[in-house]
Tab-separated table of C-alpha atoms and ligand atoms in Angstrom:
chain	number	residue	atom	x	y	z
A	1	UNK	CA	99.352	25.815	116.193
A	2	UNK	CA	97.634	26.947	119.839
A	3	UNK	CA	95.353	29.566	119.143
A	4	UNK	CA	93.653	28.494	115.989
A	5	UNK	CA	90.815	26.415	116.820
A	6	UNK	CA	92.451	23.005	115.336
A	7	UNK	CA	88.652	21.699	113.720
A	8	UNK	CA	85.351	21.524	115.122
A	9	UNK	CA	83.649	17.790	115.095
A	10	UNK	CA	79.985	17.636	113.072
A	11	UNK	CA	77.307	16.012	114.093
A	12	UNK	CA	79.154	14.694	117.493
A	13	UNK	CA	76.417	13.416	119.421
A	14	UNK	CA	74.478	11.370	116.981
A	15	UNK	CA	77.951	10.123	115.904
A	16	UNK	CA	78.197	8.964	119.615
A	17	UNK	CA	75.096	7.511	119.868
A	18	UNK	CA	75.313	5.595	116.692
A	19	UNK	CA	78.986	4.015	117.507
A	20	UNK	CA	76.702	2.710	120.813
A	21	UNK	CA	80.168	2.171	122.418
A	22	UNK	CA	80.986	-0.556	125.000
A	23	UNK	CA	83.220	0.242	127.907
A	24	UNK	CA	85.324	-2.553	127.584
A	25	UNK	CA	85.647	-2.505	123.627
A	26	UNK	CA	87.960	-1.670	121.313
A	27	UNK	CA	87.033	1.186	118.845
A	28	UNK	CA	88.919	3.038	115.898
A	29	UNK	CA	88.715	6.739	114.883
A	30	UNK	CA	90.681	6.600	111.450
A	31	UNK	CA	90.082	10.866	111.161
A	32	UNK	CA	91.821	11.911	113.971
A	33	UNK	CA	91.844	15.317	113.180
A	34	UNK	CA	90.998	17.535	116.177
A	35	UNK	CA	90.441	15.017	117.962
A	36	UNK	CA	87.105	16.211	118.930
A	37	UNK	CA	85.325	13.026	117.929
A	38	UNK	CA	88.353	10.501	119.580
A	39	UNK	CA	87.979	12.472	122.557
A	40	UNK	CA	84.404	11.599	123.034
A	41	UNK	CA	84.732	7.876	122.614
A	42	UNK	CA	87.212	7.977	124.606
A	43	UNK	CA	84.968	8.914	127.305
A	44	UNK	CA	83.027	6.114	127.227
A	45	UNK	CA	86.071	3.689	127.465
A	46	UNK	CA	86.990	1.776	130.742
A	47	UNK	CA	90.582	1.365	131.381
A	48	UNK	CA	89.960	-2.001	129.475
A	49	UNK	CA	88.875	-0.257	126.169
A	50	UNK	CA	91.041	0.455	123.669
A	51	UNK	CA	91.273	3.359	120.936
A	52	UNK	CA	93.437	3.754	118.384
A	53	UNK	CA	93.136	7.340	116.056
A	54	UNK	CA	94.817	7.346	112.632
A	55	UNK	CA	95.946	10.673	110.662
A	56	UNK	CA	98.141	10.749	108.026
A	57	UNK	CA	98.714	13.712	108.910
A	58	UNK	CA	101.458	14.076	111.666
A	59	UNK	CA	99.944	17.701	112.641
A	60	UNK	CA	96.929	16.035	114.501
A	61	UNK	CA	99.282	13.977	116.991
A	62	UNK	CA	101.350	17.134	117.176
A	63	UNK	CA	98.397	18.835	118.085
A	64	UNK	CA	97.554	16.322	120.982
A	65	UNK	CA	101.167	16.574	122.147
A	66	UNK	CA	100.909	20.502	122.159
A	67	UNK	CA	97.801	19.565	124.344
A	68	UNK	CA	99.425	17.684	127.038
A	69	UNK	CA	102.232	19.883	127.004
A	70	UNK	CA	99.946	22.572	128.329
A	71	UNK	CA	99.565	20.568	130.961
A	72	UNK	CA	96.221	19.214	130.340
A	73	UNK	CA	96.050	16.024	131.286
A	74	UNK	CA	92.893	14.731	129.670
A	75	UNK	CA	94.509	15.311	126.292
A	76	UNK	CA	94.851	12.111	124.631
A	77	UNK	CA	98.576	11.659	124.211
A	78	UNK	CA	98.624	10.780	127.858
A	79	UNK	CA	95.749	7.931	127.976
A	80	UNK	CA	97.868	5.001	128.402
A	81	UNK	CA	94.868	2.678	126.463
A	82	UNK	CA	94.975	5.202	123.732
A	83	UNK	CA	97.049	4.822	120.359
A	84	UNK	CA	98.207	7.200	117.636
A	85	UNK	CA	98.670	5.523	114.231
A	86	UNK	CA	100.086	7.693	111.703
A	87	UNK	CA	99.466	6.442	108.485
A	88	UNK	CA	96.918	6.159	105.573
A	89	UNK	CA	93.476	4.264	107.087
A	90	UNK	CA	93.677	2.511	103.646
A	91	UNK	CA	96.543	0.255	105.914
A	92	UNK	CA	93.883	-0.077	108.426
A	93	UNK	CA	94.067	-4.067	108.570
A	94	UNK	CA	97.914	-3.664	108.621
A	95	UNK	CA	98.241	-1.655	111.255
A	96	UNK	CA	95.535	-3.442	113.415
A	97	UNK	CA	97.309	-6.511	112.947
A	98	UNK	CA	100.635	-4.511	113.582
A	99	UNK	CA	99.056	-4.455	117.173
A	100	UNK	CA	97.539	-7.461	117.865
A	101	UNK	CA	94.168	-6.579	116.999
A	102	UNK	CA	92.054	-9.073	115.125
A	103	UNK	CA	88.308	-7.740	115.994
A	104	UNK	CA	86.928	-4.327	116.408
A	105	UNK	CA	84.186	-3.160	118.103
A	106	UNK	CA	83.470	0.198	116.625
A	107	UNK	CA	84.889	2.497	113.668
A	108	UNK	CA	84.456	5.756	112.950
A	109	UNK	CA	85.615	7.708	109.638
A	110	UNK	CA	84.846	11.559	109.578
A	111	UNK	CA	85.774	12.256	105.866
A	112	UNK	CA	88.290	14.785	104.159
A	113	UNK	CA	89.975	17.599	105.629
A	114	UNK	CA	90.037	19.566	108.628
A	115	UNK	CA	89.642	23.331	109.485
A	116	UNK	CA	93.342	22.963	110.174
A	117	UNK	CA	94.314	22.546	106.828
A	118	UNK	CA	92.556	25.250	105.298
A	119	UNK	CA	94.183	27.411	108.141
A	120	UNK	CA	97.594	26.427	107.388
A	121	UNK	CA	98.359	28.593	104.182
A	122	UNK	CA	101.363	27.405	103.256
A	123	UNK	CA	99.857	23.653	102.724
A	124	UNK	CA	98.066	24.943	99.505
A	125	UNK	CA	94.518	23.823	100.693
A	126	UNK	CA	93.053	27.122	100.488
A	127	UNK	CA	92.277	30.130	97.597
A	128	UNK	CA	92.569	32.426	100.295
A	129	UNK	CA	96.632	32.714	100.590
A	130	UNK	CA	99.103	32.526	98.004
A	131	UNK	CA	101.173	29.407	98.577
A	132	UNK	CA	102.736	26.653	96.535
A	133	UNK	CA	100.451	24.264	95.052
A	134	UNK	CA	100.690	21.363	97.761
A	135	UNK	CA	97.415	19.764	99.352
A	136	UNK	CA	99.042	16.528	100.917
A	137	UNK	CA	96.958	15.720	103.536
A	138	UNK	CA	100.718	12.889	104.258
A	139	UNK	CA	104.008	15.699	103.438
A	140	UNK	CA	105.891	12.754	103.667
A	141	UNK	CA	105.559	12.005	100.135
A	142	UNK	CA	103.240	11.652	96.927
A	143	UNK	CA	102.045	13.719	94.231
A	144	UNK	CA	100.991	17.672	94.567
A	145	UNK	CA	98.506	19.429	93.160
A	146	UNK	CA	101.149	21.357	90.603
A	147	UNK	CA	102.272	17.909	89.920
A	148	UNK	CA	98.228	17.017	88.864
A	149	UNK	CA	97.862	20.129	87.352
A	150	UNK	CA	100.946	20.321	85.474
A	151	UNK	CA	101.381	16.776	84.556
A	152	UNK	CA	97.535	15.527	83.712
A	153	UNK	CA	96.234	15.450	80.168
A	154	UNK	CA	93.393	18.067	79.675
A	155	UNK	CA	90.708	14.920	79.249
A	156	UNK	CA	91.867	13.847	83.247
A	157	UNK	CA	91.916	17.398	84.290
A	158	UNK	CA	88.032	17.813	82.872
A	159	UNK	CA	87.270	14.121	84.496
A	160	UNK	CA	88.580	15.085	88.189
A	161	UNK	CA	87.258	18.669	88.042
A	162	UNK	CA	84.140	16.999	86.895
A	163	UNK	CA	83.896	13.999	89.061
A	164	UNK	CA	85.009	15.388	92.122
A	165	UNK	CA	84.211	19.082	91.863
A	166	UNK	CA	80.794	18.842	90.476
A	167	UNK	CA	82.194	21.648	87.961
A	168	UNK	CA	80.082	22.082	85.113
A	169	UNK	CA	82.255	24.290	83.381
A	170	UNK	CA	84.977	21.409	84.045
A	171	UNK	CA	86.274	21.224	80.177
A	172	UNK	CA	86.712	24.369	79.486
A	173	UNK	CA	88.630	25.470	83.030
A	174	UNK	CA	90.791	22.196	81.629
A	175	UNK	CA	90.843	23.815	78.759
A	176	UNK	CA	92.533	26.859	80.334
A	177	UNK	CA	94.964	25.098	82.544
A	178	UNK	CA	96.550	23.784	79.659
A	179	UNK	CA	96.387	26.428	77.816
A	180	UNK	CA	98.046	28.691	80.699
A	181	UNK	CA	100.767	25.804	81.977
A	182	UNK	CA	102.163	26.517	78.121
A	183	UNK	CA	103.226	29.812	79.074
A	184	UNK	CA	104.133	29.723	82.506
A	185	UNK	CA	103.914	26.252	84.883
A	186	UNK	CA	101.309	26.583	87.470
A	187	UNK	CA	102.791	26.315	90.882
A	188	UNK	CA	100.830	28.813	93.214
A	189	UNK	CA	97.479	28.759	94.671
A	190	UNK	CA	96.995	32.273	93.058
A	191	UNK	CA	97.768	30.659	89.443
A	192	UNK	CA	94.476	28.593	90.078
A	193	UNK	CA	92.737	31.831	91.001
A	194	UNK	CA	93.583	33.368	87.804
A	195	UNK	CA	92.686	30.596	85.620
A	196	UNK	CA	89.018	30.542	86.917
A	197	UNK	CA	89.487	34.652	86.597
A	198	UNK	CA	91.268	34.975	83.487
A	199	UNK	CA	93.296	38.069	85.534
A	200	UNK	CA	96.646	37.626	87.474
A	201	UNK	CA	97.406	39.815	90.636
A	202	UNK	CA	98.707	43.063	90.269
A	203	UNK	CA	101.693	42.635	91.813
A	204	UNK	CA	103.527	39.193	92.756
A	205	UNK	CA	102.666	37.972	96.164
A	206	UNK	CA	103.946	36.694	99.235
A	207	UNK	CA	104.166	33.589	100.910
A	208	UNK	CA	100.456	33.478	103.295
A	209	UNK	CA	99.328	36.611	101.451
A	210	UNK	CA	95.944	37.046	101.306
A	211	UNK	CA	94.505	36.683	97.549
A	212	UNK	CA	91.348	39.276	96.775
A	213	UNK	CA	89.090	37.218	95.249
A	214	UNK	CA	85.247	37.921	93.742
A	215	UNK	CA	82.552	36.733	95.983
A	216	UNK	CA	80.794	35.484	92.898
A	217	UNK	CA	83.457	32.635	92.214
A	218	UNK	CA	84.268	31.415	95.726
A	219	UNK	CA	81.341	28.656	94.952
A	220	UNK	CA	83.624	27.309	91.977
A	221	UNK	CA	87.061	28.220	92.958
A	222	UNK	CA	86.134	25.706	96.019
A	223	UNK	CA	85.031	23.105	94.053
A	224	UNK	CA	87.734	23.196	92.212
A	225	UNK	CA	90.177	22.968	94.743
A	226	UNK	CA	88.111	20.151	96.268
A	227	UNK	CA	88.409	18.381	93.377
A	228	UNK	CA	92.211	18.401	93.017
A	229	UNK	CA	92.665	17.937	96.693
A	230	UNK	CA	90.454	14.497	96.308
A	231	UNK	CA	92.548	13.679	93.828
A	232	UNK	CA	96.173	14.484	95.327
A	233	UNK	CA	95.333	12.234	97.895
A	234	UNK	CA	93.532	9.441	96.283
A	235	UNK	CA	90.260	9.578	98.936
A	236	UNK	CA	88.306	7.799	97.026
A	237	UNK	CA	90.696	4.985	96.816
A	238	UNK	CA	91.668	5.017	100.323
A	239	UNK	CA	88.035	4.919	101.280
A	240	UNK	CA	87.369	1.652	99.332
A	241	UNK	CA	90.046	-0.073	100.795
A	242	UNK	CA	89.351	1.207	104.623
A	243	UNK	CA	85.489	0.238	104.102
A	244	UNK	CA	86.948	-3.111	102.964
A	245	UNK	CA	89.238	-3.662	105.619
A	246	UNK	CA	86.548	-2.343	108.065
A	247	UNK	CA	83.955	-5.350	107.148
A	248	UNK	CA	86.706	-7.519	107.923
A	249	UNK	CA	87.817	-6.139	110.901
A	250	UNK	CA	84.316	-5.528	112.411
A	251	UNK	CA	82.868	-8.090	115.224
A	252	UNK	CA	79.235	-9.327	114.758
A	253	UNK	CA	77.089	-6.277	116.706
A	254	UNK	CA	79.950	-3.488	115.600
A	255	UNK	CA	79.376	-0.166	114.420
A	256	UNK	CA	80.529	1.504	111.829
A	257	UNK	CA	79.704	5.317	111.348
A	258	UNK	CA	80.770	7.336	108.367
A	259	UNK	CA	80.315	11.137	108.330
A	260	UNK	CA	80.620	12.309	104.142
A	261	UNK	CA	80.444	15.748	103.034
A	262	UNK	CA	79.945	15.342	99.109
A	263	UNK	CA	77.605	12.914	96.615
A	264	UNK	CA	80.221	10.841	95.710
A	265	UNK	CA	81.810	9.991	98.545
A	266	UNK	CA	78.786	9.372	100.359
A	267	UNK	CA	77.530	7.574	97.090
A	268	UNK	CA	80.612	4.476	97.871
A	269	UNK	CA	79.336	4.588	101.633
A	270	UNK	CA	75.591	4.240	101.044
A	271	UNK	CA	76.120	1.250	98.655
A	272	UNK	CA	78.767	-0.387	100.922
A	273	UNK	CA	76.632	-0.147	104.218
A	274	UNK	CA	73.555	-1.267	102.108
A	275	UNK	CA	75.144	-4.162	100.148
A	276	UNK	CA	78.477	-4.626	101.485
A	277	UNK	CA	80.202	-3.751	98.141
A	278	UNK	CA	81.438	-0.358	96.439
A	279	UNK	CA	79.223	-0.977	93.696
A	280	UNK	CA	75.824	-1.329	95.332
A	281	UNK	CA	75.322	-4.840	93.790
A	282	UNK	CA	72.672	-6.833	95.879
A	283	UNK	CA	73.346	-10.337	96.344
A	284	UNK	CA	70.391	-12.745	96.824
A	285	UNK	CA	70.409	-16.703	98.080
A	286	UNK	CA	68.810	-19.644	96.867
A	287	UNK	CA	65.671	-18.204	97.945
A	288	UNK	CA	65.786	-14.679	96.395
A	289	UNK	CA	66.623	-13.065	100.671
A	290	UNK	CA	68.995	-10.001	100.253
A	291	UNK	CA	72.598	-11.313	101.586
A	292	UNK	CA	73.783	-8.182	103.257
A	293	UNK	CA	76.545	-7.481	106.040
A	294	UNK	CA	75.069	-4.939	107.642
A	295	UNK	CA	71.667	-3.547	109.175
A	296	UNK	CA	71.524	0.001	108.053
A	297	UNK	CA	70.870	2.455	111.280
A	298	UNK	CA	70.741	5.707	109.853
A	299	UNK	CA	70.689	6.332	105.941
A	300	UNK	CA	71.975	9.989	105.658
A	301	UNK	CA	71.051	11.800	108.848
A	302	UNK	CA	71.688	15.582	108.549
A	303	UNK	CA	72.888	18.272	110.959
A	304	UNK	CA	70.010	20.514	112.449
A	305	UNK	CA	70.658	24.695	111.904
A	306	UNK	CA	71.189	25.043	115.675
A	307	UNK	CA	74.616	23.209	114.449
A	308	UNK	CA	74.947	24.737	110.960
A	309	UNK	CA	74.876	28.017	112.649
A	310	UNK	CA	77.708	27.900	114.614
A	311	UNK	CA	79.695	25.108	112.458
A	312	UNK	CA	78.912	25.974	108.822
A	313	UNK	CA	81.048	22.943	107.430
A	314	UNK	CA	77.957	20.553	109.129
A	315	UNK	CA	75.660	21.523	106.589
A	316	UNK	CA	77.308	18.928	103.488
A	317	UNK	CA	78.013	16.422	106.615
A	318	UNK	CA	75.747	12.852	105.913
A	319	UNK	CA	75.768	10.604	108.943
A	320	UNK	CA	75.528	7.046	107.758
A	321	UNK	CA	75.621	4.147	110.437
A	322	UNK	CA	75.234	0.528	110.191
A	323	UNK	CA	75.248	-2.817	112.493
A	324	UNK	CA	77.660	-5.813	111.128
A	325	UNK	CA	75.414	-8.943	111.628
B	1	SAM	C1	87.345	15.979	108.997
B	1	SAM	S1	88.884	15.729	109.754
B	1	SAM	C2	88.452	14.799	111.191
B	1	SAM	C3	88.040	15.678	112.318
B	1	SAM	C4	87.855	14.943	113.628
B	1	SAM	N1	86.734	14.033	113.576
B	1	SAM	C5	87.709	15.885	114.791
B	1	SAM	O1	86.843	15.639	115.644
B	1	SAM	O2	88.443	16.863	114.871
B	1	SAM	C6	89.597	14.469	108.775
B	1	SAM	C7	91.003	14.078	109.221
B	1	SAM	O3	91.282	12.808	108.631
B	1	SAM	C8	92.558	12.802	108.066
B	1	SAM	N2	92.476	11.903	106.917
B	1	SAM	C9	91.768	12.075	105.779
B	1	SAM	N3	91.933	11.030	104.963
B	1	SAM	C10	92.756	10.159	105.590
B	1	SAM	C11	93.295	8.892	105.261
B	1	SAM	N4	93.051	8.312	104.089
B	1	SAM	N5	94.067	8.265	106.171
B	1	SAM	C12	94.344	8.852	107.365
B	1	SAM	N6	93.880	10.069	107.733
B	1	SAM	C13	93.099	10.702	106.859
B	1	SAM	C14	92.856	14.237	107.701
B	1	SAM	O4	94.248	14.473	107.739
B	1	SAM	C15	92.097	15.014	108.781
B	1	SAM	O5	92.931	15.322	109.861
């Protein structure tokens, strides 16, 4: 895992600034990740602060393990006020309760997937290497993408590829998995490759081979792996319930800062931070004032091209930050 860089964090300063942390507080990063972003709030903690990180994905403690087993002692797995949680940040209140926690000062969520999981072929997060058909961001269990694609009537296939790929085309590429699962069940990364290029390799490929694709259908062979990966592991879902549990969990004066990277997603954020609902739906009192949770503090910030330039994944990041009143 050592050389790779593990994931570079977007937008980190404004993400700083905009959590407006309190020594003394307790914060939670459920996008561990890297932890590029933990790392920083972790910073500005006293010994009397507390942070807890949640992954699902047990790679990012491992990662902060490999860390401190290279003898650096700032990485996080030896702050004694520090606290891996692996698990879904859907079980956000759960856990926090699990440890005593009934307010929280801060939370950040940096959304989706890291650099490390595209690097990892054999996970099946990437067109670029032939591997089985995975993209659980939580091995431990739940369905795969060759389960979705396999399994899913062509009218759910078109709705995800739609919905969560922004595909266009999204019927008829349904159209074709269907089609092509009759003949021959699609299990590979390079069987999702051929659908959107109606040709199969030459010559059967290896596990972490590299798969020679045309530059003019990276755009939708992305999207369309974005859109099964959403839906493999539920992130809309999971968001809901974490922005939910969040309001809940958040003290009066406590941030929360959400960094999206595509419409939808950042479509459930902007009407929860704005209305305090999923939906968007503006409640009014007796006297027709807006009855909102939150004071919006930045509606959608972008990354400048200094960033973009070196980081090219900033340039879909949305920074959205509010105040719980
Ligand atoms: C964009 S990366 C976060 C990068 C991190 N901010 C950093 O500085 O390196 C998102 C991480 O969140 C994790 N993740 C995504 N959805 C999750 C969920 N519902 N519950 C827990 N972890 C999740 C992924 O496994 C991934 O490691």
């Amino acid at each position: 895992m050592g050389e790779l860089v593990y994931h570079i964090p977007a937008m980190l300063t404004p993400t700083i600034e905009g959590l407006r942390i309190h020594p003394d507080g307790v914060y939670v990063d459920v996008t561990l990740g890297g932890g590029g972003h933990s790392k920083a709030i972790y910073s500005h903690l006293s010994s009397n602060g507390r942070l807890f990180s949640f992954d699902q994905d047990w790679d990012a403690y491992a990662n902060q393990l490999a860390i401190a087993a290279d003898g650096n002692s700032l990485s996080l797995a030896n702050q004694g006020n520090w606290q891996f949680v692996h698990g879904n940040f859907r079980h956000l209140k759960n856990f926090l309760r699990y440890y005593k926690v009934d307010g929280i000062d801060g939370l950040l969520a940096d959304l989706g997937v890291s650099f490390h999981h595209f690097d990892e072929a054999e996970r099946g997060f990437s067109f670029r290497y032939s591997s089985p058909l995975d993209m659980r961001m939580n091995q431990r269990g739940g369905k795969t993408a060759a389960d979705i694609v396999n399994n899913y009537s062509e009218e759910e296939l078109a709705r995800v590829l739609y919905l969560y790929g922004e595909l266009k085309n999204s019927r008829r590429i349904a159209h074709n998995i269907v089609h092509t699962r009759s003949t021959y069940p699609l299990t590979r990364t390079e069987d999702l490759v051929a659908i959107m290029t109606g040709q199969r390799p030459s010559k059967p490929l290896l596990e972490g081979d590299e798969i020679v694709v045309d530059s003019r259908i990276k755009k939708d062979l992305a999207r369309m792996f974005q859109a099964l990966r959403i839906e493999v592991n539920d992130e809309m879902g999971a968001l809901e319930t974490m922005l939910n549990a969040a309001l809940q969990m958040l003290k009066p004066q406590g941030r929360i800062v959400i960094l999206t990277y595509h419409s939808l997603e950042d479509r459930i954020v902007k009407n929860f931070l704005r209305s305090g609902n999923c939906e968007g739906k503006i409640e009014k009192d007796f006297y027709g004032n807006i009855l909102t949770p939150f004071r919006v503090i930045e509606k959608g910030r972008i990354a400048d091209e200094e960033e973009v330039a070196v980081n090219p994944r900033a340039r879909s990041a949305k920074l959205r930050v509010a105040e719980r009143i």
